[in-house]
Short mmCIF file of C-alpha atoms in Angstrom, two decimals:
data_model
loop_
_atom_site.label_atom_id
_atom_site.label_comp_id
_atom_site.label_asym_id
_atom_site.label_seq_id
_atom_site.Cartn_x
_atom_site.Cartn_y
_atom_site.Cartn_z
CA UNK A 15 5.82 21.50 -7.09
CA UNK A 16 8.00 20.99 -4.07
CA UNK A 17 11.68 20.28 -4.46
CA UNK A 18 12.07 17.55 -1.87
CA UNK A 19 15.08 15.25 -2.23
CA UNK A 20 13.61 12.53 -0.02
CA UNK A 21 10.34 12.35 -1.96
CA UNK A 22 12.21 12.46 -5.27
CA UNK A 23 14.30 9.48 -4.17
CA UNK A 24 11.21 7.55 -3.04
CA UNK A 25 9.42 8.24 -6.34
CA UNK A 26 12.52 7.19 -8.28
CA UNK A 27 12.84 3.92 -6.35
CA UNK A 28 9.12 3.22 -6.68
CA UNK A 29 9.25 3.77 -10.44
CA UNK A 30 12.32 1.53 -10.83
CA UNK A 31 10.70 -1.21 -8.75
CA UNK A 32 7.45 -1.10 -10.72
CA UNK A 33 9.33 -1.03 -14.03
CA UNK A 34 11.37 -4.09 -13.01
CA UNK A 35 8.07 -6.01 -12.84
CA UNK A 36 6.72 -4.47 -16.03
CA UNK A 37 4.18 -2.62 -13.85
CA UNK A 38 2.49 -5.95 -13.00
CA UNK A 39 0.83 -5.35 -9.64
CA UNK A 40 0.30 -9.05 -8.93
CA UNK A 41 3.99 -9.78 -9.49
CA UNK A 42 4.99 -6.88 -7.21
CA UNK A 43 2.69 -8.08 -4.42
CA UNK A 44 4.03 -11.62 -4.76
CA UNK A 45 7.61 -10.32 -4.51
CA UNK A 46 6.81 -8.19 -1.46
CA UNK A 47 5.07 -11.11 0.24
CA UNK A 48 8.17 -13.29 -0.35
CA UNK A 49 10.41 -10.58 1.11
CA UNK A 50 8.09 -10.23 4.08
CA UNK A 51 8.14 -13.99 4.75
CA UNK A 52 11.92 -14.11 4.37
CA UNK A 53 12.38 -11.29 6.89
CA UNK A 54 11.45 -13.62 9.76
CA UNK A 55 9.52 -10.86 11.48
CA UNK A 56 6.26 -11.69 13.22
CA UNK A 57 3.26 -10.42 11.30
CA UNK A 58 0.35 -9.16 13.37
CA UNK A 59 -3.03 -8.61 11.77
CA UNK A 60 -5.71 -6.58 13.46
CA UNK A 61 -9.37 -7.34 12.81
CA UNK A 62 -11.31 -4.90 10.68
CA UNK A 63 -13.48 -2.66 12.80
CA UNK A 64 -17.19 -2.91 12.00
CA UNK A 65 -18.63 0.26 10.51
CA UNK A 66 -21.17 2.17 12.50
CA UNK A 67 -24.75 1.78 11.41
CA UNK A 68 -26.25 4.82 9.77
CA UNK A 69 -28.90 6.70 11.65
CA UNK A 70 -32.07 4.64 11.16
CA UNK A 71 -34.23 7.73 10.85
CA UNK A 72 -32.22 8.81 7.80
CA UNK A 73 -32.40 5.37 6.20
CA UNK A 74 -36.15 4.94 6.69
CA UNK A 75 -37.17 8.26 5.11
#
């Protein structure tokens, strides 16, 4: 495994954050959404691109 100080710090923070919410994903998302709203930054959403249709000749066979 790589010995990368930056990644080790990120993994440590991520683990501490998850543990502080008892690994409850819904609670973590709620907290992050509150922090995002409190930041005052403009949030821009881009529409989801439609997927390309599969080749009809492959579907019909």
